[in-house]
PDB file of C-alpha atoms in Angstrom:
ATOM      1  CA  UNK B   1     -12.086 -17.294 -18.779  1.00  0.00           C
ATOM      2  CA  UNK B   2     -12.442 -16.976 -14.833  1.00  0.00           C
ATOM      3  CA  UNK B   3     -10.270 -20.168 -14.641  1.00  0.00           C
ATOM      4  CA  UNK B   4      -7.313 -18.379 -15.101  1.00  0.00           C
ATOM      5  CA  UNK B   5      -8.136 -14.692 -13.679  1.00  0.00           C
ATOM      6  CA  UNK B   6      -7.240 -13.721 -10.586  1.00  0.00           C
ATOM      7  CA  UNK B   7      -9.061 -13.445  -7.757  1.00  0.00           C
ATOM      8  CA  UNK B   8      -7.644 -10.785  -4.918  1.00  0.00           C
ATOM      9  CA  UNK B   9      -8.426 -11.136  -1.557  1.00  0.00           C
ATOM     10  CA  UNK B  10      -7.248  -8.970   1.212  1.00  0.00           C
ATOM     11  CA  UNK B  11      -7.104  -9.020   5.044  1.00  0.00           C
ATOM     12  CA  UNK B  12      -7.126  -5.146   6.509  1.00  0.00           C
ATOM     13  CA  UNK B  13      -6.711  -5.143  10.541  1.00  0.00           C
ATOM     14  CA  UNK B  14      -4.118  -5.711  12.572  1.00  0.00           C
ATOM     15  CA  UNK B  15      -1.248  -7.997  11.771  1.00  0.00           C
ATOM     16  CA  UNK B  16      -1.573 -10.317  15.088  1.00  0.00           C
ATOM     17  CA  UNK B  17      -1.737 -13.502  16.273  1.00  0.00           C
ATOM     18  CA  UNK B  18      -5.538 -13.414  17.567  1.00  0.00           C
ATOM     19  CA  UNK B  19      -6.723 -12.098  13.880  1.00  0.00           C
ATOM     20  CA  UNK B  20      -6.072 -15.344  11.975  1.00  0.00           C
ATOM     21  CA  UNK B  21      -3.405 -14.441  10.208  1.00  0.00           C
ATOM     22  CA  UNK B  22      -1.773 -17.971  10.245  1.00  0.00           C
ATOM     23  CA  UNK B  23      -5.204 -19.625   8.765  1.00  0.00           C
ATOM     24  CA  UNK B  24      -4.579 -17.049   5.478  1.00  0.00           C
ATOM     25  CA  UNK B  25      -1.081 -19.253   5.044  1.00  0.00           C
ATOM     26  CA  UNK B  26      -3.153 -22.708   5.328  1.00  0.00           C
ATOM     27  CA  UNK B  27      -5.753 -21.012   2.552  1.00  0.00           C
ATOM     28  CA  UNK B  28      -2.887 -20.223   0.538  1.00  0.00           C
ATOM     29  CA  UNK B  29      -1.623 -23.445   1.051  1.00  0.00           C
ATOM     30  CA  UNK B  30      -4.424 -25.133  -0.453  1.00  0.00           C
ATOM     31  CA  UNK B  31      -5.152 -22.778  -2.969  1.00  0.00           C
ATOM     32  CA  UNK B  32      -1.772 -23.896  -4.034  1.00  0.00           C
ATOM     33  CA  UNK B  33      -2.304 -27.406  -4.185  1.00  0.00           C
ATOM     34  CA  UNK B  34      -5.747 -27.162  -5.679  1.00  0.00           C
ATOM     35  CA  UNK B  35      -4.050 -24.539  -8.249  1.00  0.00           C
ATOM     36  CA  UNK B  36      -6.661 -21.875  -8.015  1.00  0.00           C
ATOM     37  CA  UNK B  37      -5.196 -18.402  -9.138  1.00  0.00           C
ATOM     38  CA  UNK B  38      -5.490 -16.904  -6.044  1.00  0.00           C
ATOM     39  CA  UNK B  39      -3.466 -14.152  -4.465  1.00  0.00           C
ATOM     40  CA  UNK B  40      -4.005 -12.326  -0.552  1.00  0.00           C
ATOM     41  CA  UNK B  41      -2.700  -9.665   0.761  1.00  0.00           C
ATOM     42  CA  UNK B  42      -2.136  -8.720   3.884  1.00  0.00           C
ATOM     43  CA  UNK B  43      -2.289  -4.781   5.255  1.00  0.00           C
ATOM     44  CA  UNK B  44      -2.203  -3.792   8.825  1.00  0.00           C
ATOM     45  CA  UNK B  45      -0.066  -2.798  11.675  1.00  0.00           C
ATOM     46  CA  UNK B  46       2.497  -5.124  12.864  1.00  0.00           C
ATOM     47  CA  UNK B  47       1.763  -6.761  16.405  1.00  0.00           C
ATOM     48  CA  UNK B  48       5.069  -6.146  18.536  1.00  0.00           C
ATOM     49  CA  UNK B  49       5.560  -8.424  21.497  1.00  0.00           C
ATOM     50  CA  UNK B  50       7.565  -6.604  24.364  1.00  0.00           C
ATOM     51  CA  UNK B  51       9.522  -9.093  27.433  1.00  0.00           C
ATOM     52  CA  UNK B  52      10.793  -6.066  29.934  1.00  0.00           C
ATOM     53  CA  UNK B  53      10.448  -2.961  27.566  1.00  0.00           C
ATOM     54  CA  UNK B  54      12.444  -4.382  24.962  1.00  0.00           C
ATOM     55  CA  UNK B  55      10.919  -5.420  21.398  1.00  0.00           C
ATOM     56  CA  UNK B  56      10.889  -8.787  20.434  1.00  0.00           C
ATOM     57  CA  UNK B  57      10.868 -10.113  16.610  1.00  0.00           C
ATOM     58  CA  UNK B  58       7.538  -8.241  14.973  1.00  0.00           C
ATOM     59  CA  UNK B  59       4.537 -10.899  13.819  1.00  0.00           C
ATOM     60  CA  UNK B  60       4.525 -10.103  10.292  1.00  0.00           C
ATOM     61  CA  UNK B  61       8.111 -11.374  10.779  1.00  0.00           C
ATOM     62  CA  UNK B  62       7.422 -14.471  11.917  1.00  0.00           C
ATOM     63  CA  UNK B  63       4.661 -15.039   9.055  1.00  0.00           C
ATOM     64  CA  UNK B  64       6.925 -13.961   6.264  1.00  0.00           C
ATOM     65  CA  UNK B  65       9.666 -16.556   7.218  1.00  0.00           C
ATOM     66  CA  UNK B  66       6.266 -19.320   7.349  1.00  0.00           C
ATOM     67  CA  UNK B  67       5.566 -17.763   3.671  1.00  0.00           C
ATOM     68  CA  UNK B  68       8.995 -18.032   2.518  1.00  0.00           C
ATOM     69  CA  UNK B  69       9.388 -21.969   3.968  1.00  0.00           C
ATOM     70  CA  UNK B  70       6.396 -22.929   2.781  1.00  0.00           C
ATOM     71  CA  UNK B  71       6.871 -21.244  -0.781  1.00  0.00           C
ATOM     72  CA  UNK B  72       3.867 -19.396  -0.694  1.00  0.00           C
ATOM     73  CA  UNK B  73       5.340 -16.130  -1.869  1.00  0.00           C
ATOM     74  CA  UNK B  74       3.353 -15.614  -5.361  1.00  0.00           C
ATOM     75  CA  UNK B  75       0.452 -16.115  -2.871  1.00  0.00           C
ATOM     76  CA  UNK B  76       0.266 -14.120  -0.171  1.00  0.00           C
ATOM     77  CA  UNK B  77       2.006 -11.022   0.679  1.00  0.00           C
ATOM     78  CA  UNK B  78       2.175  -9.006   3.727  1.00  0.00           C
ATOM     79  CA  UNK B  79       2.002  -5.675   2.188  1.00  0.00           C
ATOM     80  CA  UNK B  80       2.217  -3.377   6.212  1.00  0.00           C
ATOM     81  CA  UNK B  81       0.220  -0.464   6.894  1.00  0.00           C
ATOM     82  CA  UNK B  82      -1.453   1.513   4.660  1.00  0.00           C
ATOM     83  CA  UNK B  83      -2.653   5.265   5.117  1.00  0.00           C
ATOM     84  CA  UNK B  84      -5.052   4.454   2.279  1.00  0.00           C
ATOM     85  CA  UNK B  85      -7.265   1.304   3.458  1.00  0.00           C
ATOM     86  CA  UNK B  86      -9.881   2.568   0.576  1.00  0.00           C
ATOM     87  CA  UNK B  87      -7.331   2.308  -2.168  1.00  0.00           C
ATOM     88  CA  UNK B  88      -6.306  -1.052  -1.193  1.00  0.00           C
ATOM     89  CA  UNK B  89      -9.569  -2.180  -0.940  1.00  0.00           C
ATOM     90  CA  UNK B  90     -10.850  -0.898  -4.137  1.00  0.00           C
ATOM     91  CA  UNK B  91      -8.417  -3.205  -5.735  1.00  0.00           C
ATOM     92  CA  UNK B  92      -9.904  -6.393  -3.986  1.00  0.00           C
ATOM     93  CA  UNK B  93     -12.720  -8.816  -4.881  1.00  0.00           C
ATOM     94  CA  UNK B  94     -12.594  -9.907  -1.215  1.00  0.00           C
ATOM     95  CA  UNK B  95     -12.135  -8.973   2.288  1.00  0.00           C
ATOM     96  CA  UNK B  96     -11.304 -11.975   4.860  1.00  0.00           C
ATOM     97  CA  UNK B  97     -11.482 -11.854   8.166  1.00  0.00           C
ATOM     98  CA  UNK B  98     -10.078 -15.064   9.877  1.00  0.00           C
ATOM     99  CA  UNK B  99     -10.355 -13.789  13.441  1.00  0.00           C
ATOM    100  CA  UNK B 100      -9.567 -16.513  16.195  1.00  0.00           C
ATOM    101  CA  UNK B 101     -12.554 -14.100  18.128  1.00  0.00           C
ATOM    102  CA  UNK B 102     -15.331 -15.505  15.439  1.00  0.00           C
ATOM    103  CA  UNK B 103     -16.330 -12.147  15.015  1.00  0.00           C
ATOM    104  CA  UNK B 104     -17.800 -11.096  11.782  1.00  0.00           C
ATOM    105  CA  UNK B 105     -17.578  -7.674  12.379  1.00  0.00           C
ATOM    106  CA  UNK B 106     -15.165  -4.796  12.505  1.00  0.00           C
ATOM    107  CA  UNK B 107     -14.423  -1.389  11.154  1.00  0.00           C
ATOM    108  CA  UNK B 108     -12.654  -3.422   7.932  1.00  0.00           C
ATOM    109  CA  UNK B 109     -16.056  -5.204   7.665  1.00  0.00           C
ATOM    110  CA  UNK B 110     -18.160  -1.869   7.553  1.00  0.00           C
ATOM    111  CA  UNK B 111     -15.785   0.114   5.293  1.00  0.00           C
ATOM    112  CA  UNK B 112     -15.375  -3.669   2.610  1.00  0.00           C
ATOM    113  CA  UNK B 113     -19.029  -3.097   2.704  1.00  0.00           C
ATOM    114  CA  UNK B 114     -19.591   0.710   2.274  1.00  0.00           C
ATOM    115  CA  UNK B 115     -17.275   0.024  -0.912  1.00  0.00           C
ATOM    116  CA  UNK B 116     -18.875  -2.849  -2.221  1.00  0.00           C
ATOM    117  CA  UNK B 117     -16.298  -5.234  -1.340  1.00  0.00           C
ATOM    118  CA  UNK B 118     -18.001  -8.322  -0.294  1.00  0.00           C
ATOM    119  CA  UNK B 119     -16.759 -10.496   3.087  1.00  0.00           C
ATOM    120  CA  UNK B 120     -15.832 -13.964   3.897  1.00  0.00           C
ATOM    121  CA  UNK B 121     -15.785 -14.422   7.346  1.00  0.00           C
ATOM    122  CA  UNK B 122     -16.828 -17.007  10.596  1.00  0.00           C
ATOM    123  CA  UNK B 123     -19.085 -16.174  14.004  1.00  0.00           C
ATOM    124  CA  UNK B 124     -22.651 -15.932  14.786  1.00  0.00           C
ATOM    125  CA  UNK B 125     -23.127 -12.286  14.470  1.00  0.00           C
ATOM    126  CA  UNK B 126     -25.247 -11.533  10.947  1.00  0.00           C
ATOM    127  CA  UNK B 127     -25.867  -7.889  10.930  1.00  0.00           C
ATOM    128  CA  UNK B 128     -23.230  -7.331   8.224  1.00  0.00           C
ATOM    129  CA  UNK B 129     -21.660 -10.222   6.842  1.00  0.00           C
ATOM    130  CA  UNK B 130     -25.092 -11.754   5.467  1.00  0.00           C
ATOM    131  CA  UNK B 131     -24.322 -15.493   3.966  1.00  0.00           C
ATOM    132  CA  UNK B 132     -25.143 -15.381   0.316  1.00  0.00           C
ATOM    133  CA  UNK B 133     -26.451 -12.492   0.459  1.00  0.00           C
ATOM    134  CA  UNK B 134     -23.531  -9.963   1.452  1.00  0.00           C
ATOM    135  CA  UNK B 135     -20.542 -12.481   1.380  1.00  0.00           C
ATOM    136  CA  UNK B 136     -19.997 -15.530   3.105  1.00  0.00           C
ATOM    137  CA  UNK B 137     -20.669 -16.500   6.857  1.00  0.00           C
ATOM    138  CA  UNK B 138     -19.868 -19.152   8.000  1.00  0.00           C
ATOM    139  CA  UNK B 139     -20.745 -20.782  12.070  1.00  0.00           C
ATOM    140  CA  UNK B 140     -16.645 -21.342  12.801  1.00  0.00           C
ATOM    141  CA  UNK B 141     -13.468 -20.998  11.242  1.00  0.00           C
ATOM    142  CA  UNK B 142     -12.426 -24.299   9.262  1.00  0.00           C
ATOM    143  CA  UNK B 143     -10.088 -24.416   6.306  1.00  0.00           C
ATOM    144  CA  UNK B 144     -12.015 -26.882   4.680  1.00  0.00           C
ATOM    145  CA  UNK B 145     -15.095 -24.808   4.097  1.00  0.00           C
ATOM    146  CA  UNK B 146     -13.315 -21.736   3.649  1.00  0.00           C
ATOM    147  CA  UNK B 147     -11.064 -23.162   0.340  1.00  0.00           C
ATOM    148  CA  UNK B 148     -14.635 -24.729  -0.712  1.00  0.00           C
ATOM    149  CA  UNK B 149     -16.341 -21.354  -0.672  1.00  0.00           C
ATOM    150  CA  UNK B 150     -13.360 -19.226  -2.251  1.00  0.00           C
ATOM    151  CA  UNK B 151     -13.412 -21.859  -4.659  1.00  0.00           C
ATOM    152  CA  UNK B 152     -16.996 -21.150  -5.173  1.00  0.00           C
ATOM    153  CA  UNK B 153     -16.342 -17.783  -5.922  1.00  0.00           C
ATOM    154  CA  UNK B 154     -13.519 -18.222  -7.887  1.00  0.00           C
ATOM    155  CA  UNK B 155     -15.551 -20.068 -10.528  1.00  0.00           C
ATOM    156  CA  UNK B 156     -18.744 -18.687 -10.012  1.00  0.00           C
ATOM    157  CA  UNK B 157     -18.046 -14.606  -9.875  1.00  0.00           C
ATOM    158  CA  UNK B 158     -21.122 -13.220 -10.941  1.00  0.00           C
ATOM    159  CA  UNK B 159     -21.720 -14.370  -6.522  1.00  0.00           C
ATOM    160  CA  UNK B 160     -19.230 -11.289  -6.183  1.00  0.00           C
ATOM    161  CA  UNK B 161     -21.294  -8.692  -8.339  1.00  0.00           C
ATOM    162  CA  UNK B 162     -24.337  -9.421  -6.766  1.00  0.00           C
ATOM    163  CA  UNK B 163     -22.873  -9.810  -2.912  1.00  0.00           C
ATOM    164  CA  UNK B 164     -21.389  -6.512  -3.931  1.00  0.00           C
ATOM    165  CA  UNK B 165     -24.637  -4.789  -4.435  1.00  0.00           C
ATOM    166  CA  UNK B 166     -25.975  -6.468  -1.839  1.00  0.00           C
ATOM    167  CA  UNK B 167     -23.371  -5.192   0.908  1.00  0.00           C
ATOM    168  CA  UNK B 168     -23.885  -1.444  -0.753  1.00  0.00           C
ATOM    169  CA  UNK B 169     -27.423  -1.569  -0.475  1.00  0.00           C
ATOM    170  CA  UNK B 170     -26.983  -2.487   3.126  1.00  0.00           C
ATOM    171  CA  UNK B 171     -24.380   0.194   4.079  1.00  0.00           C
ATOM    172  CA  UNK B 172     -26.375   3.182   3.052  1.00  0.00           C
TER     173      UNK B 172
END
């Protein structure tokens, strides 16, 4: 049953503090309390901050110690770079993009897409990310309507197949 399957999500960008990345531990939070079978993963480059030339702790650092407190770790991973973003997303039913910007667009956006992968993302901007029709879009990031919408999906993933034709359709 899709009760118990899994449902993959994955952020692709960079691993920094402006992309969200701290909203995908409050998801995975929730997911956890609400016991959906969810996991994320997380691929990018890390975001080093530099005081006088010299390299501070990393930010995927930082977010695996929040992980590991929190107990999230058969949730979310941060999985690093990845020469092969195609691969990785291949593997997903869903790209997020939690951007502090609330911009629902990118280069991860365009190649989800060109792959079928449908979005779930926040901003004004509809070009890509299409609500219902390509993904999800919604006006501003909050974590209430984002675990409502996932959950959505979760139990409901014939919305997947169909915003996955939707978003090839619209890439060619």
């Amino acid at each position: 049953t899709f009760s118990t399957k899994i449902l993959k999500i994955i952020y692709l960008g960079t691993i920094d503090p402006g992309r969200g990345i701290d909203r995908l531990l409050d998801l995975a939070n929730s997911f956890n309390e609400i016991g959906l079978n969810v996991k994320i993963e997380i691929y990018g480059q890390d975001y080093l901050k530099r005081y006088f030339f010299i390299f501070k702790k990393s930010y995927s650092s930082y977010i695996r110690k929040k992980i590991k407190k929190n107990g999230l770790e058969s949730i979310i991973r941060i999985r690093g770079f990845t020469s092969n973003p195609e691969e990785k997303l291949r593997k997903a039913d869903l790209l997020i993009h939690p951007s502090k910007n609330n911009d629902p667009w990118g280069r991860n956006i365009i190649e989800a897409m060109t792959l079928g992968v449908p979005v779930i993302s926040h901003g004004k901007y509809n070009k890509f990310v299409q609500n219902n029709v390509t993904g999800i879009l919604m006006n501003e990031w909050n974590l209430n309507n984002y675990v409502e919408a996932i959950k959505n999906i979760y139990y409901n993933r014939k919305k997947l197949n169909t915003f996955s034709k939707n978003s090839l359709k619209l890439s060619r």
